Amino acid sequence: MEKDIFCKIIDGEIPCYKIYEDQDVLAFLDISQVTKGHVLVVPKEHYETFLSTPQETMHKVMDIAQRIGQVEIKLLGAKGVNILTNCYEAAGQSVPHFHVHVIPRYEKRDGFILEMKDNSKGLNLPQLAEDIKNTL
Ligand code: DGP
């Protein structure tokens, strides 16, 4: 199977601007810089999405994402941070290697748009909650 782009970065085959590295986790600047300081945090071991990543590895990735988010506020003067992971193409995932976006936010119209519409009308919320709860 062909290596994904993040496996190539982890293996040093493609350069990146490194922010953090240990034996399990790598963090580097996202090439697109949706906002200034946009960072990706990835596990070195290949897992396709957040959903299929073992808990211990996922916790290590989230720990570094949290620290980077704190620095973005302190150092870059961000007013907020979006922590985002897309799972599968339908959710906007373009690289099939689990990664967490840490996106510093400076103002509402700063390059990152996330629209959450209210689509609750007509849904049976008690039934929906029950179904999800019973499948956990
Ligand atoms: P997603 O759409 O959630 O799968 O995000 C993938 C991100 O990866 C996207 O924001 C751009 C970034 N990206 C893609 N190729 C490269 C690359 O070669 N280097 C770096 N640093 N980032 C990349």
GROMACS .gro file of C-alpha atoms and ligand atoms in nm:
model
  159
    1MET     CA    1   0.000   0.000   0.000
    2GLU     CA    2   0.129   0.350  -0.086
    3LYS     CA    3   0.241   0.556   0.213
    4ASP     CA    4   0.022   0.855   0.296
    5ILE     CA    5   0.179   1.200   0.303
    6PHE     CA    6   0.204   1.213   0.685
    7CYS     CA    7   0.385   0.876   0.698
    8LYS     CA    8   0.631   1.025   0.448
    9ILE     CA    9   0.677   1.333   0.670
   10ILE     CA   10   0.726   1.109   0.978
   11ASP     CA   11   0.985   0.904   0.787
   12GLY     CA   12   1.169   1.221   0.681
   13GLU     CA   13   1.093   1.173   0.309
   14ILE     CA   14   0.903   1.502   0.290
   15PRO     CA   15   1.020   1.810   0.483
   16CYS     CA   16   0.807   1.993   0.735
   17TYR     CA   17   0.837   2.271   0.993
   18LYS     CA   18   0.854   2.064   1.312
   19ILE     CA   19   0.700   2.192   1.632
   20TYR     CA   20   0.730   1.888   1.857
   21GLU     CA   21   0.856   1.531   1.837
   22ASP     CA   22   0.880   1.233   2.071
   23GLN     CA   23   0.877   0.860   2.006
   24ASP     CA   24   0.500   0.848   1.949
   25VAL     CA   25   0.391   1.192   1.831
   26LEU     CA   26   0.493   1.453   1.574
   27ALA     CA   27   0.355   1.806   1.538
   28PHE     CA   28   0.429   2.037   1.245
   29LEU     CA   29   0.293   2.344   1.068
   30ASP     CA   30   0.003   2.273   0.834
   31ILE     CA   31   0.106   2.367   0.481
   32SER     CA   32  -0.212   2.568   0.426
   33GLN     CA   33  -0.192   2.792   0.739
   34VAL     CA   34  -0.569   2.843   0.748
   35THR     CA   35  -0.478   3.091   1.019
   36LYS     CA   36  -0.126   3.192   1.131
   37GLY     CA   37   0.013   2.912   1.349
   38HIS     CA   38  -0.214   2.631   1.222
   39VAL     CA   39  -0.052   2.307   1.345
   40LEU     CA   40  -0.114   1.937   1.281
   41VAL     CA   41  -0.050   1.677   1.551
   42VAL     CA   42  -0.018   1.314   1.435
   43PRO     CA   43   0.072   0.977   1.585
   44LYS     CA   44   0.386   0.827   1.431
   45GLU     CA   45   0.215   0.492   1.403
   46HIS     CA   46  -0.032   0.484   1.115
   47TYR     CA   47  -0.404   0.485   1.202
   48GLU     CA   48  -0.658   0.602   0.950
   49THR     CA   49  -0.877   0.815   1.175
   50PHE     CA   50  -0.935   0.925   1.533
   51LEU     CA   51  -1.203   0.655   1.551
   52SER     CA   52  -0.959   0.369   1.490
   53THR     CA   53  -0.669   0.502   1.702
   54PRO     CA   54  -0.596   0.318   2.029
   55GLN     CA   55  -0.691   0.521   2.334
   56GLU     CA   56  -0.338   0.555   2.472
   57THR     CA   57  -0.206   0.696   2.142
   58MET     CA   58  -0.507   0.924   2.103
   59HIS     CA   59  -0.447   1.062   2.453
   60LYS     CA   60  -0.081   1.137   2.370
   61VAL     CA   61  -0.184   1.324   2.054
   62MET     CA   62  -0.452   1.524   2.239
   63ASP     CA   63  -0.208   1.611   2.517
   64ILE     CA   64   0.029   1.775   2.268
   65ALA     CA   65  -0.262   1.943   2.086
   66GLN     CA   66  -0.368   2.097   2.418
   67ARG     CA   67  -0.016   2.226   2.490
   68ILE     CA   68   0.015   2.378   2.142
   69GLY     CA   69  -0.325   2.545   2.176
   70GLN     CA   70  -0.211   2.702   2.504
   71VAL     CA   71   0.105   2.833   2.336
   72GLU     CA   72  -0.092   2.977   2.046
   73ILE     CA   73  -0.289   3.192   2.286
   74LYS     CA   74   0.015   3.291   2.490
   75LEU     CA   75   0.267   3.346   2.210
   76LEU     CA   76   0.066   3.437   1.900
   77GLY     CA   77  -0.203   3.639   2.070
   78ALA     CA   78  -0.483   3.417   1.944
   79LYS     CA   79  -0.819   3.490   2.103
   80GLY     CA   80  -0.933   3.128   2.073
   81VAL     CA   81  -0.839   2.788   1.928
   82ASN     CA   82  -1.028   2.526   1.728
   83ILE     CA   83  -0.923   2.165   1.794
   84LEU     CA   84  -1.050   1.962   1.502
   85THR     CA   85  -1.015   1.613   1.362
   86ASN     CA   86  -1.195   1.506   1.046
   87CYS     CA   87  -1.288   1.137   1.021
   88TYR     CA   88  -1.334   1.006   0.667
   89GLU     CA   89  -1.396   1.193   0.343
   90ALA     CA   90  -1.758   1.275   0.423
   91ALA     CA   91  -1.631   1.483   0.716
   92GLY     CA   92  -1.362   1.656   0.508
   93GLN     CA   93  -1.065   1.425   0.576
   94SER     CA   94  -0.820   1.443   0.286
   95VAL     CA   95  -0.517   1.266   0.438
   96PRO     CA   96  -0.601   0.915   0.567
   97HIS     CA   97  -0.372   0.933   0.873
   98PHE     CA   98  -0.521   1.044   1.206
   99HIS     CA   99  -0.436   1.408   1.270
  100VAL     CA  100  -0.559   1.684   1.494
  101HIS     CA  101  -0.575   2.040   1.360
  102VAL     CA  102  -0.486   2.306   1.615
  103ILE     CA  103  -0.613   2.628   1.460
  104PRO     CA  104  -0.553   2.956   1.641
  105ARG     CA  105  -0.841   3.199   1.605
  106TYR     CA  106  -0.795   3.573   1.586
  107GLU     CA  107  -1.143   3.685   1.491
  108LYS     CA  108  -1.462   3.533   1.351
  109ARG     CA  109  -1.367   3.608   0.986
  110ASP     CA  110  -1.003   3.499   0.989
  111GLY     CA  111  -0.987   3.216   0.733
  112PHE     CA  112  -1.152   2.933   0.921
  113ILE     CA  113  -1.525   2.879   0.879
  114LEU     CA  114  -1.725   2.616   1.061
  115GLU     CA  115  -2.097   2.643   1.017
  116MET     CA  116  -2.329   2.455   1.251
  117LYS     CA  117  -2.689   2.487   1.145
  118ASP     CA  118  -2.984   2.396   1.362
  119ASN     CA  119  -3.141   2.094   1.191
  120SER     CA  120  -3.323   1.959   1.495
  121LYS     CA  121  -3.672   2.033   1.363
  122GLY     CA  122  -3.867   1.711   1.306
  123LEU     CA  123  -3.621   1.482   1.484
  124ASN     CA  124  -3.731   1.252   1.765
  125LEU     CA  125  -3.464   1.360   2.013
  126PRO     CA  126  -3.561   1.130   2.306
  127GLN     CA  127  -3.552   0.828   2.073
  128LEU     CA  128  -3.226   0.940   1.911
  129ALA     CA  129  -3.059   0.989   2.251
  130GLU     CA  130  -3.185   0.649   2.366
  131ASP     CA  131  -3.057   0.472   2.052
  132ILE     CA  132  -2.708   0.625   2.078
  133LYS     CA  133  -2.691   0.563   2.454
  134ASN     CA  134  -2.787   0.198   2.412
  135THR     CA  135  -2.522   0.139   2.146
  136LEU     CA  136  -2.231   0.295   2.337
  137DGP     P1  137  -0.772   1.707   0.646
  137DGP     O1  138  -0.845   1.776   0.536
  137DGP     O2  139  -0.842   1.718   0.781
  137DGP     O3  140  -0.737   1.565   0.608
  137DGP     O4  141  -0.637   1.788   0.663
  137DGP     C1  142  -0.521   1.761   0.594
  137DGP     C2  143  -0.430   1.880   0.612
  137DGP     O5  144  -0.298   1.840   0.574
  137DGP     C3  145  -0.464   2.002   0.527
  137DGP     O6  146  -0.498   2.111   0.612
  137DGP     C4  147  -0.336   2.035   0.451
  137DGP     C5  148  -0.231   1.952   0.520
  137DGP     N1  149  -0.126   1.899   0.433
  137DGP     C6  150  -0.145   1.826   0.320
  137DGP     N2  151  -0.026   1.794   0.265
  137DGP     C7  152   0.070   1.847   0.346
  137DGP     C8  153   0.213   1.848   0.342
  137DGP     O7  154   0.278   1.792   0.254
  137DGP     N3  155   0.277   1.913   0.443
  137DGP     C9  156   0.209   1.976   0.544
  137DGP     N4  157   0.281   2.036   0.637
  137DGP     N5  158   0.075   1.977   0.551
  137DGP    C10  159   0.006   1.914   0.454
   0.00000   0.00000   0.00000
